[in-house]
Amino acid sequence: MKIISLVFFLCTFSLIAQSDTKTCVLLSKVNTLIQSKHIQPKPIDDSLSVFVFDSFIDALDPSRNILLKSEYQSLSLKYRLNIDNLIQRNDCSFLPDIITVYKNGLLRNRAILEKMKTDTIGYNVKDTIRFYKKAFPFYLEEDQVETAWRKNIKYKILDDIVSQNTNLDSITAAFNTVESASKKLIIANEICKINVILQKESGFEENLFDNFCSYFDPHSAYFNVDTKSNFVASLSKEHLSMGMNVNLNDRNEIIIIKIDPDGPAFQTGGIKKGDQIIAVSNLKETLQVSCATLESISNMILSDTNKKIMLTLRRSSGKNFKVLVEKKLLKDEGNAVYSFIIVHKNRRYGYVKIPSFYTDFEGNSGKGCSEDAALEVLKLQKDSIQGVIIDLIDNGGGSMEEAIKLAGMFIDNGPISIIVDNKNEQSIIIDPYPGMIYKDPIVLLVNGNSASATEFFASALQDYNRALLMGSTTVGKATMQSIMPLEPNDNENFVKVSINKFYRINGKSNQATGIIPNVVVPEIYEVLYPKECNNPTAFKNDSITSSIVYKQFIKNSAMAKIAKRSTDRIAANSYFDETKKLNKKIEDLVNTPKSPRPLTLTAVIKDQSEINAMWEEINAFDTKSNNLIIHNSNLNNYLLSINPSEKANNEFQLKNVKKNHYLNEAIAIINDLNSVKK
């Protein structure tokens, strides 16, 4: 036995040593690439060590219920100020050491949960639970762990019961039965989640690489083959797909809500709208939905390397069944440009939605969003429109090349932006298309989710007064990234590196501040949108000296008068006034610290009732119509007549546009712009 144990120990040590060496080699290559290509590389010092350690621990234990206080303090003492030194010595033994302590904590928690299966929860015990708005710094003492888990499970059981029935008398009458079923399911799911992590033998080093990259800025990141594939697919109008949409219901179950009749899921004949996804397999690994993370499920489904997916489904609480789906190249309707005609007082106005700045990375069609958007504008012009509303709301960016092309189509000629590289050398981006495809008024709609390439495009049109911007302040990302392999022949490891900053032609930057629209309009949920300036590693705002001379489409004084008229109309608009009030309620709900809550049915019912009432109010408000007449252009109507399979998506898009309350004011702005002599 001693000999076997010694051999096992030596083999294990050898494997760990090899793993450490490989991790450090890759980390060294990541650092070399960043130091040579990044717009603003930082030295490897204690600041990096603190950031990487804190970020890594936060990702492992966000709820502070795995590591003990003593374990955290021990790891912190060893590594929080020392990771930089270890990396420089090619010593990555800190990673398996942290993971060993982490997995021991998971084993401890699993044992507690196994014990709770047969223990009584104790609903008569007076317990309270506290909800924290941000990550909290403290960890548990060893004698507190079981109590913390018992309270956690107790709350989840009560919350699960109340989510199905809010009638106190009804719940009380059947409490023993519903409590037993809920307890069994919740504990089983928690144990399952722990087992998934315990069985995980790799992937932790990728989290380390990602934290290392994000120290330099929030948008630099490590990619393996799958994550690179998923990222590129998100910027494309066409990608390998199963042809179905899913959603999470109130019980965190994944439900199929839409099936593309031209897609492979529909063509199997075995999948229907409303089916629940129980498990997902790439034929090598199977993920149970109840205990896998949404990120891991999403990565498995979306990865282009997984061309065949086995779905385990359940229909109407019946038996589970399996369906094999082989992906095929499909157009992503939710990521494609579309347009409508808006009729108001016998005048026509164009509406163009650009969901993202997608491009054709694979070279299959040669088309990107700029060409698609130009085509939609040309279609609308055939219907004698007064102006165009370009909707960039929730457009998170994408291809900078597409943004440059699109800006060039609407600006007559001249410089669009100034780019600065890591040698601090400046280059001016010139309009690639002299002349304009459209010369009449443009209103751009933006919001707190509009970012990156969207901000590049919007700021160019704003600087030339070619368009009036309406909405809320944008994210504030003014950097460009490029995906690079770690080495020329490395097809497995990549880094998305921030290689440039872009500045407006006047030398100012949107970085961290975002673009402030000419007309600021309140938007529901805007208090929830993350901003670039709130990220600890984001670049600060700066400016450069610019001597660029350019001719504005409309004088500043005229644009200011139009913006003032619009602002006055918005201030008197009851819809936007109600939006502000709802935003205040949402902000209070999200940001106001909650007092400790008693763990009782009455308290949980009260909390859920308050939240449900708010969401009902928001949903009722969010579904109000803008009372505009909106329809397809004549040319798009013809195209739909020969492609009837696209009608369902067209109707879905039309329904959303009819709820857009920015459009009424955008039309008024277009009328004001038309009154100005150009």
XYZ file of C-alpha atoms in Angstrom:
678
model
C 0.000 0.000 0.000
C 2.802 2.398 0.859
C 4.509 1.747 -2.477
C 1.238 2.259 -4.392
C 0.541 5.468 -2.495
C 4.043 6.767 -3.167
C 3.795 5.960 -6.889
C 0.365 7.668 -7.034
C 1.752 10.723 -5.251
C 4.719 11.008 -7.602
C 2.514 10.596 -10.689
C 0.096 13.215 -9.414
C 2.945 15.614 -8.655
C 4.420 15.050 -12.099
C 1.087 15.782 -13.800
C 0.558 18.922 -11.730
C 4.093 20.094 -12.447
C 3.560 19.566 -16.182
C 0.246 21.437 -15.981
C 1.902 24.328 -14.102
C 4.653 24.542 -16.692
C 2.175 24.607 -19.578
C 0.075 27.259 -17.817
C 3.104 29.476 -17.242
C 4.341 29.028 -20.809
C 0.967 30.120 -22.180
C 0.706 32.974 -19.685
C 4.168 34.162 -20.699
C 3.089 34.141 -24.366
C -0.090 36.048 -23.520
C 2.000 38.670 -21.712
C 4.512 38.921 -24.579
C 1.703 39.514 -27.066
C -0.003 42.124 -24.891
C 3.226 43.977 -24.114
C 4.048 44.257 -27.827
C 0.584 44.959 -29.275
C -1.552 46.593 -26.564
C -2.349 50.284 -26.878
C -1.198 50.942 -23.302
C 0.612 47.955 -21.734
C 1.236 47.898 -18.005
C 4.177 46.440 -16.073
C 3.832 43.104 -14.281
C 3.805 44.283 -10.674
C 1.839 44.139 -7.411
C -1.122 45.948 -8.973
C -1.547 43.123 -11.476
C -1.130 40.563 -8.707
C -3.893 42.118 -6.590
C -6.253 42.451 -9.559
C -5.723 38.895 -10.810
C -6.024 37.362 -7.340
C -9.160 39.311 -6.399
C -10.845 38.710 -9.764
C -10.033 34.999 -9.727
C -11.303 34.498 -6.166
C -14.447 36.551 -6.901
C -15.211 34.316 -9.878
C -14.667 31.143 -7.828
C -16.633 32.225 -4.771
C -18.943 35.170 -5.575
C -21.386 34.362 -2.761
C -18.620 33.888 -0.165
C -19.969 30.490 0.904
C -17.172 28.178 -0.261
C -13.891 29.436 1.209
C -13.541 29.862 4.960
C -12.190 33.127 6.307
C -9.014 31.329 7.414
C -8.577 29.747 3.965
C -9.062 33.047 2.181
C -6.611 34.818 4.504
C -4.008 32.087 4.002
C -4.289 32.244 0.208
C -4.285 36.032 0.286
C -1.146 36.124 2.407
C 0.664 33.768 0.031
C -0.451 35.091 -3.323
C -2.302 38.422 -3.355
C 0.941 40.421 -3.628
C 3.063 37.633 -5.071
C 1.419 36.348 -8.275
C 3.454 38.806 -10.361
C 6.726 37.503 -8.904
C 5.683 33.878 -9.402
C 4.667 34.473 -13.018
C 8.010 36.120 -13.746
C 9.746 33.037 -12.263
C 7.554 30.766 -14.438
C 6.026 29.327 -11.271
C 2.264 28.823 -11.622
C 1.888 26.456 -8.664
C -0.415 29.050 -7.081
C -3.187 27.957 -9.448
C -3.494 24.285 -8.366
C -2.971 25.380 -4.759
C -5.949 27.777 -4.922
C -8.066 25.200 -6.786
C -7.257 22.508 -4.198
C -8.446 24.755 -1.356
C -11.496 25.709 -3.428
C -12.450 22.095 -4.159
C -12.003 21.164 -0.494
C -14.519 23.900 0.283
C -16.909 22.406 -2.271
C -16.508 18.956 -0.686
C -17.290 20.496 2.707
C -20.424 22.127 1.312
C -21.514 18.921 -0.411
C -21.260 17.019 2.859
C -23.441 19.640 4.561
C -26.034 19.435 1.786
C -26.058 15.623 1.904
C -26.723 15.849 5.637
C -29.530 18.355 5.042
C -31.376 15.812 2.884
C -32.514 14.018 6.040
C -32.364 16.912 8.490
C -35.435 18.997 9.226
C -35.023 22.595 8.053
C -36.685 24.142 11.093
C -39.249 26.598 9.831
C -40.215 27.573 13.372
C -36.696 28.801 14.076
C -36.478 32.601 13.858
C -33.960 33.189 11.076
C -33.123 36.218 8.977
C -31.335 36.561 5.665
C -29.464 39.540 4.254
C -29.216 40.510 0.576
C -26.132 42.380 -0.570
C -26.095 44.707 -3.554
C -22.384 44.300 -4.223
C -19.724 41.676 -3.552
C -19.053 41.562 0.166
C -15.543 41.190 1.600
C -15.923 38.767 4.472
C -15.805 34.975 4.603
C -17.317 32.464 7.018
C -15.789 30.939 10.101
C -15.851 27.130 10.085
C -18.649 26.905 12.665
C -20.865 29.249 10.582
C -20.930 27.282 7.323
C -23.731 24.849 8.138
C -25.939 27.611 9.557
C -25.367 29.754 6.469
C -26.289 26.876 4.136
C -29.372 25.972 6.150
C -30.622 29.558 5.883
C -29.752 29.672 2.177
C -31.656 26.463 1.406
C -34.538 27.513 3.643
C -34.936 30.762 1.687
C -34.724 28.986 -1.680
C -37.409 26.495 -0.631
C -39.765 29.244 0.551
C -39.068 31.294 -2.574
C -39.726 28.277 -4.819
C -43.017 27.506 -3.038
C -44.203 31.117 -3.231
C -43.244 31.362 -6.932
C -45.895 28.715 -7.616
C -48.587 29.953 -5.229
C -48.846 33.238 -3.306
C -51.939 32.312 -1.269
C -50.770 31.883 2.329
C -53.744 29.743 3.422
C -53.379 27.428 0.435
C -49.625 27.042 0.973
C -50.057 26.381 4.692
C -52.635 23.648 4.072
C -50.323 21.730 1.717
C -47.008 22.862 3.197
C -45.524 19.476 4.113
C -46.100 18.066 0.639
C -44.853 21.056 -1.374
C -41.951 21.664 1.029
C -40.711 18.080 0.670
C -40.758 18.223 -3.139
C -39.108 21.647 -3.263
C -36.426 20.702 -0.725
C -35.541 17.536 -2.617
C -35.210 19.374 -5.935
C -33.243 22.366 -4.592
C -30.724 20.321 -2.619
C -30.268 17.909 -5.547
C -29.560 20.836 -7.887
C -27.050 22.386 -5.470
C -25.206 19.071 -5.085
C -25.265 18.582 -8.844
C -23.685 22.021 -9.399
C -20.926 21.161 -6.935
C -20.288 17.782 -8.592
C -19.959 19.438 -12.010
C -17.202 21.720 -10.684
C -15.467 18.917 -8.763
C -15.296 16.848 -11.943
C -13.819 19.771 -13.855
C -10.146 19.082 -14.525
C -9.368 22.013 -16.788
C -10.638 25.469 -17.627
C -9.424 27.197 -14.463
C -6.258 28.283 -16.258
C -8.392 29.923 -18.965
C -10.135 31.972 -16.272
C -6.686 32.981 -15.038
C -5.622 34.053 -18.552
C -8.824 36.057 -18.963
C -8.336 37.852 -15.632
C -4.730 38.548 -16.606
C -5.842 40.127 -19.910
C -8.644 42.174 -18.371
C -6.098 43.799 -16.023
C -4.864 45.771 -19.036
C -8.377 46.878 -20.006
C -11.935 45.450 -19.875
C -11.992 44.435 -23.550
C -8.763 42.473 -23.851
C -9.503 38.791 -23.358
C -8.128 35.288 -23.818
C -9.961 33.079 -26.329
C -9.760 29.352 -26.875
C -11.124 27.881 -30.117
C -14.722 27.736 -28.852
C -14.872 31.207 -27.297
C -13.262 32.718 -30.404
C -15.797 30.917 -32.590
C -18.697 32.164 -30.445
C -17.401 35.743 -30.497
C -16.946 35.805 -34.262
C -20.405 34.246 -34.743
C -21.944 37.023 -32.645
C -20.614 39.571 -35.155
C -21.967 37.752 -38.187
C -25.351 37.795 -39.896
C -24.991 34.103 -40.775
C -23.662 31.300 -38.608
C -24.097 27.632 -37.822
C -27.338 27.293 -35.905
C -29.993 24.847 -34.772
C -32.642 27.364 -35.823
C -34.478 27.919 -32.567
C -34.775 30.483 -29.770
C -34.981 29.690 -26.077
C -35.904 31.599 -22.941
C -35.746 31.160 -19.173
C -39.107 30.850 -17.427
C -39.888 31.844 -13.822
C -38.457 28.534 -12.571
C -35.157 28.997 -14.440
C -36.084 26.258 -16.914
C -34.906 26.604 -20.524
C -37.944 26.596 -22.807
C -37.987 26.626 -26.620
C -40.015 29.707 -27.602
C -39.470 29.852 -31.367
C -38.461 27.424 -34.135
C -37.305 28.524 -37.586
C -39.258 26.498 -40.166
C -36.155 26.528 -42.392
C -33.870 25.399 -39.575
C -32.554 21.946 -38.654
C -34.425 21.783 -35.312
C -37.778 22.069 -37.101
C -36.712 19.638 -39.794
C -36.054 16.872 -37.242
C -39.831 16.715 -36.768
C -39.309 15.967 -33.092
C -39.028 19.423 -31.525
C -41.934 21.730 -30.735
C -42.381 25.207 -29.332
C -42.812 24.921 -25.547
C -40.486 21.934 -25.113
C -38.214 22.119 -22.070
C -34.492 21.424 -22.554
C -33.334 19.030 -19.840
C -29.799 18.290 -21.063
C -27.420 19.258 -23.874
C -24.662 17.059 -25.329
C -22.003 17.556 -28.000
C -21.694 13.731 -28.132
C -18.557 13.932 -25.979
C -19.848 15.709 -22.890
C -23.364 16.085 -21.478
C -24.572 19.071 -19.455
C -27.643 18.773 -17.238
C -29.492 22.095 -17.374
C -30.535 21.935 -13.719
C -26.972 22.045 -12.487
C -24.835 23.511 -15.286
C -24.167 27.197 -15.727
C -26.011 29.042 -18.484
C -22.616 30.123 -19.832
C -21.415 26.521 -20.254
C -24.706 25.469 -21.906
C -24.564 28.478 -24.230
C -20.928 27.795 -25.156
C -21.703 24.171 -26.001
C -24.720 25.051 -28.149
C -23.156 28.029 -29.955
C -19.667 26.678 -30.638
C -19.074 26.021 -34.334
C -16.869 23.082 -33.349
C -19.997 21.311 -32.061
C -21.834 20.703 -35.329
C -24.100 18.032 -33.847
C -26.046 18.586 -30.627
C -28.102 15.974 -28.781
C -30.963 17.595 -26.892
C -32.778 15.859 -24.058
C -36.280 17.352 -23.998
C -39.462 17.125 -21.956
C -42.927 18.005 -23.202
C -45.839 18.909 -20.886
C -44.269 17.216 -17.849
C -44.109 13.896 -19.705
C -41.173 11.523 -20.194
C -37.802 12.751 -21.395
C -36.849 12.104 -25.020
C -33.769 12.804 -27.130
C -33.405 14.524 -30.502
C -30.164 14.870 -32.488
C -29.822 18.200 -34.323
C -27.158 18.857 -36.942
C -26.537 22.580 -37.340
C -26.556 24.372 -40.667
C -25.650 27.860 -41.838
C -28.609 30.172 -41.175
C -29.287 33.872 -41.377
C -29.592 35.377 -37.901
C -32.794 37.419 -38.248
C -32.284 39.030 -34.861
C -28.915 40.380 -35.982
C -29.882 41.709 -39.422
C -30.783 45.233 -40.562
C -34.460 45.837 -41.325
C -36.672 48.809 -42.189
C -40.243 50.139 -42.162
C -42.255 53.111 -43.411
C -43.863 55.311 -40.725
C -46.893 57.382 -41.765
C -47.776 60.498 -39.768
C -50.159 63.234 -40.947
C -50.016 61.946 -44.528
C -46.221 62.137 -44.607
C -43.859 59.168 -44.840
C -40.706 58.680 -42.786
C -38.129 55.916 -42.979
C -37.099 53.722 -40.044
C -33.944 51.559 -40.171
C -32.943 49.247 -37.322
C -29.259 48.260 -37.096
C -28.988 45.640 -34.293
C -25.179 45.316 -34.574
C -22.259 46.181 -36.829
C -21.964 42.656 -38.158
C -19.701 41.691 -41.022
C -18.977 38.721 -43.247
C -15.874 37.271 -41.556
C -16.022 34.030 -43.543
C -16.353 35.736 -46.937
C -19.488 33.835 -47.900
C -21.546 36.775 -49.151
C -19.330 39.851 -49.059
C -22.112 41.705 -47.248
C -22.013 43.426 -43.900
C -24.386 45.720 -42.059
C -23.255 48.845 -43.964
C -24.310 47.440 -47.322
C -27.540 46.060 -45.832
C -28.368 49.419 -44.219
C -27.652 51.293 -47.461
C -29.969 48.923 -49.328
C -32.801 49.514 -46.831
C -32.387 53.295 -47.141
C -32.567 53.034 -50.921
C -35.764 50.958 -50.636
C -37.315 53.576 -48.353
C -36.438 56.434 -50.718
C -38.609 54.789 -53.390
C -41.586 55.592 -51.109
C -40.864 59.365 -50.976
C -39.819 59.694 -47.322
C -39.236 62.995 -45.481
C -36.277 61.703 -43.485
C -34.727 58.591 -41.910
C -34.655 57.434 -38.292
C -31.679 55.099 -37.722
C -32.190 53.026 -34.577
C -28.928 52.092 -32.802
C -30.573 51.332 -29.454
C -28.911 48.315 -27.755
C -26.366 48.083 -30.590
C -23.205 46.986 -28.765
C -20.926 47.533 -31.751
C -18.998 45.015 -33.815
C -16.910 45.577 -36.925
C -15.180 48.948 -37.022
C -14.727 48.563 -40.781
C -18.514 48.428 -41.197
C -18.909 51.537 -39.025
C -16.397 53.419 -41.195
C -18.193 52.372 -44.391
C -21.612 53.357 -43.038
C -20.400 56.759 -41.828
C -18.911 57.378 -45.264
C -22.252 56.711 -46.938
C -23.953 59.562 -45.044
C -21.117 62.123 -44.915
C -20.309 63.965 -48.138
C -16.528 63.791 -47.847
C -13.727 64.455 -45.379
C -12.134 62.952 -42.270
C -14.230 60.719 -39.983
C -11.957 59.951 -37.037
C -8.416 60.033 -35.670
C -6.820 56.705 -34.672
C -3.902 56.426 -32.227
C -1.773 53.262 -31.925
C 0.547 51.948 -29.205
C 3.444 54.023 -30.569
C 1.269 57.113 -30.095
C 1.220 57.644 -33.843
C -1.902 59.251 -35.288
C -3.681 58.375 -38.511
C -6.778 60.034 -39.924
C -9.622 57.903 -41.269
C -11.071 59.502 -44.388
C -14.584 59.006 -45.726
C -14.151 56.010 -48.102
C -17.164 57.006 -50.239
C -17.218 60.599 -51.570
C -20.808 61.800 -51.840
C -23.875 60.562 -49.956
C -26.430 57.854 -50.645
C -29.003 59.967 -48.769
C -29.092 63.761 -48.358
C -32.218 64.418 -46.285
C -32.576 64.633 -42.470
C -31.383 61.808 -40.200
C -32.184 61.171 -36.545
C -30.021 58.623 -34.722
C -31.510 56.813 -31.721
C -28.968 55.697 -29.090
C -29.108 54.497 -25.492
C -26.982 53.314 -22.600
C -26.330 50.008 -24.378
C -25.009 51.612 -27.575
C -21.264 51.034 -27.645
C -17.970 50.841 -29.505
C -18.464 50.814 -33.312
C -21.914 52.321 -32.743
C -20.332 55.213 -30.853
C -17.747 55.617 -33.615
C -20.477 55.923 -36.260
C -22.763 58.133 -34.155
C -20.002 60.544 -33.106
C -18.914 61.052 -36.731
C -22.444 61.981 -37.817
C -22.874 64.172 -34.733
C -19.616 66.069 -35.377
C -20.687 66.902 -38.926
C -24.217 67.765 -37.709
C -25.264 65.230 -40.334
C -27.686 63.684 -37.853
C -29.300 64.739 -34.624
C -28.703 62.214 -31.836
C -31.603 61.406 -29.551
C -31.677 59.106 -26.499
C -29.469 58.551 -23.463
C -25.695 58.697 -22.951
C -23.869 55.776 -24.564
C -21.505 53.233 -22.923
C -18.214 55.086 -23.464
C -15.957 52.583 -25.256
C -13.558 54.278 -27.671
C -11.015 51.505 -28.279
C -10.482 49.000 -31.080
C -9.583 45.334 -30.614
C -7.998 42.693 -32.816
C -8.008 38.907 -32.299
C -4.485 37.501 -32.605
C -3.079 33.969 -32.224
C -0.495 33.587 -29.466
C 1.952 32.440 -32.118
C 1.774 32.419 -35.938
C 0.855 28.721 -36.170
C -1.194 28.451 -32.969
C -4.788 27.523 -33.861
C -5.851 26.871 -30.258
C -5.026 30.019 -28.278
C -5.904 33.624 -29.082
C -5.983 37.017 -27.408
C -8.385 39.831 -28.209
C -6.097 42.834 -27.715
C -6.958 46.519 -27.535
C -4.647 47.949 -30.205
C -6.030 51.440 -30.930
C -7.923 54.342 -29.464
C -10.222 56.388 -31.646
C -10.886 60.108 -31.253
C -13.426 62.446 -32.767
C -12.214 64.767 -35.520
C -12.122 67.632 -32.997
C -9.633 65.647 -30.879
C -12.091 64.773 -28.115
C -12.846 61.222 -27.010
C -15.972 59.354 -25.934
C -13.876 57.000 -23.798
C -15.426 56.568 -20.337
C -17.790 59.531 -20.829
C -19.912 58.165 -23.674
C -21.658 60.239 -26.328
C -24.133 62.743 -24.955
C -27.048 62.987 -27.424
C -28.212 66.364 -28.749
C -31.569 65.536 -27.173
C -31.515 63.510 -23.962
C -34.573 61.296 -23.504
C -35.324 59.063 -20.481
C -35.473 55.335 -21.175
C -36.836 52.594 -18.963
C -34.100 50.421 -17.345
C -31.385 52.976 -18.140
C -30.253 52.921 -14.493
C -29.285 49.248 -14.912
C -26.971 49.624 -17.919
C -23.265 49.045 -17.135
C -20.974 51.901 -18.107
C -17.361 51.821 -19.214
C -16.377 54.325 -16.528
C -17.501 51.912 -13.792
C -14.949 49.290 -14.799
C -11.785 49.533 -12.664
C -9.396 48.854 -15.575
C -11.083 51.078 -18.165
C -8.975 53.741 -19.865
C -9.535 57.264 -18.601
C -10.952 59.958 -20.838
C -8.390 62.096 -22.629
C -8.127 64.241 -25.742
C -5.569 65.060 -28.428
C -4.784 68.212 -30.366
C -6.535 68.319 -33.715
C -6.180 70.870 -36.529
C -8.671 69.135 -38.827
C -10.957 71.487 -40.737
C -14.335 70.128 -41.763
C -17.612 71.533 -43.040
C -20.751 70.855 -41.000
C -23.963 69.843 -42.750
C -26.070 72.174 -40.552
C -24.797 75.104 -38.495
C -24.324 74.548 -34.753
C -26.731 77.369 -33.929
C -29.531 75.838 -36.021
C -28.943 72.375 -34.548
C -29.011 73.816 -31.027
C -32.389 75.502 -31.674
C -33.880 72.244 -32.984
C -32.525 70.338 -29.965
C -33.990 72.953 -27.603
C -37.454 72.640 -29.187
C -37.282 68.868 -28.864
C -36.136 69.032 -25.239
C -39.082 71.308 -24.415
C -41.536 68.894 -26.052
C -40.075 65.949 -24.133
C -40.321 67.823 -20.825
C -44.074 68.257 -21.449
C -44.596 64.639 -22.549
C -46.476 62.529 -19.978
C -45.019 59.247 -21.331
C -41.447 60.351 -20.624
C -42.466 61.756 -17.262
C -43.863 58.332 -16.343
C -40.618 56.750 -17.610
C -38.623 58.821 -15.113
C -40.893 57.724 -12.256
C -40.557 54.049 -13.174
C -36.784 54.392 -13.444
C -36.715 55.828 -9.936
C -38.635 52.782 -8.651
C -36.251 50.420 -10.443
C -33.234 52.298 -9.104
C -34.593 52.128 -5.550
C -35.264 48.399 -5.897
C -31.806 47.648 -7.265
C -29.574 50.041 -5.342
C -31.244 50.540 -1.955
C -29.752 48.095 0.562
C -32.384 45.762 1.953
C -32.741 45.343 5.680
C -32.384 41.756 6.939
C -35.492 39.740 6.013
C -37.171 37.211 8.306
C -37.234 33.725 6.781
C -40.980 33.245 6.867
C -43.635 32.559 4.249
C -45.296 35.884 4.997
C -42.076 37.851 4.387
C -41.248 35.990 1.169
C -44.810 36.462 -0.151
C -44.604 40.186 0.647
C -41.259 40.559 -1.167
C -42.427 38.641 -4.232
C -45.715 40.536 -4.338
C -43.905 43.889 -4.322
C -41.532 42.799 -7.093
C -44.316 41.224 -9.174
C -46.425 44.374 -8.839
C -43.547 46.466 -10.132
C -42.882 44.179 -13.104
C -46.575 44.165 -13.960
C -46.525 47.964 -13.934
C -43.388 48.011 -16.116
C -44.763 45.425 -18.550
C -48.063 47.290 -18.884
C -46.153 50.511 -19.536
C -43.705 48.834 -21.915
C -46.445 47.456 -24.159
C -48.110 50.819 -24.856
C -48.403 51.623 -28.555
C -46.935 54.776 -30.067
C -50.149 55.086 -32.176
C -48.224 55.468 -35.414
C -49.118 53.842 -38.737
C -46.172 51.605 -39.586
C -45.851 49.242 -42.532
C -43.345 47.701 -44.921
C -41.977 49.610 -47.869
C -43.420 48.648 -51.250
C -40.250 46.808 -52.216
C -40.096 44.877 -48.928
C -43.759 43.913 -49.331
C -42.889 42.427 -52.705
C -39.913 40.540 -51.241
C -42.126 39.115 -48.471
C -44.623 37.895 -51.072
C -41.915 35.731 -52.645
C -40.350 34.739 -49.273
C -43.387 33.985 -47.068
C -41.220 32.164 -44.468
C -39.904 35.582 -43.362
C -43.370 36.973 -42.549
C -43.401 35.762 -38.940
C -40.127 37.534 -38.154
C -41.312 40.639 -40.001
C -44.460 40.764 -37.847
C -42.350 40.357 -34.692
C -40.134 43.283 -35.763
C -43.176 45.413 -36.612
C -44.700 44.727 -33.198
C -41.531 45.985 -31.473
C -41.337 49.142 -33.584
C -44.921 50.017 -32.674
C -43.830 50.144 -29.004
C -40.944 52.541 -29.673
C -42.015 55.868 -28.176
C -38.944 57.711 -29.429
C -40.414 57.687 -32.933
C -43.071 60.372 -32.394
C -40.456 62.854 -31.248
C -37.972 61.737 -33.928
C -40.586 62.603 -36.565
C -41.045 66.067 -35.036
C -37.260 66.554 -35.165
C -37.146 65.522 -38.840
C -39.821 68.114 -39.601
C -37.750 70.759 -37.803
C -34.614 69.687 -39.719
C -36.501 69.965 -42.983
C -37.350 73.563 -42.138
C -33.663 74.481 -41.889
C -31.904 75.661 -45.055
C -28.893 73.460 -45.715
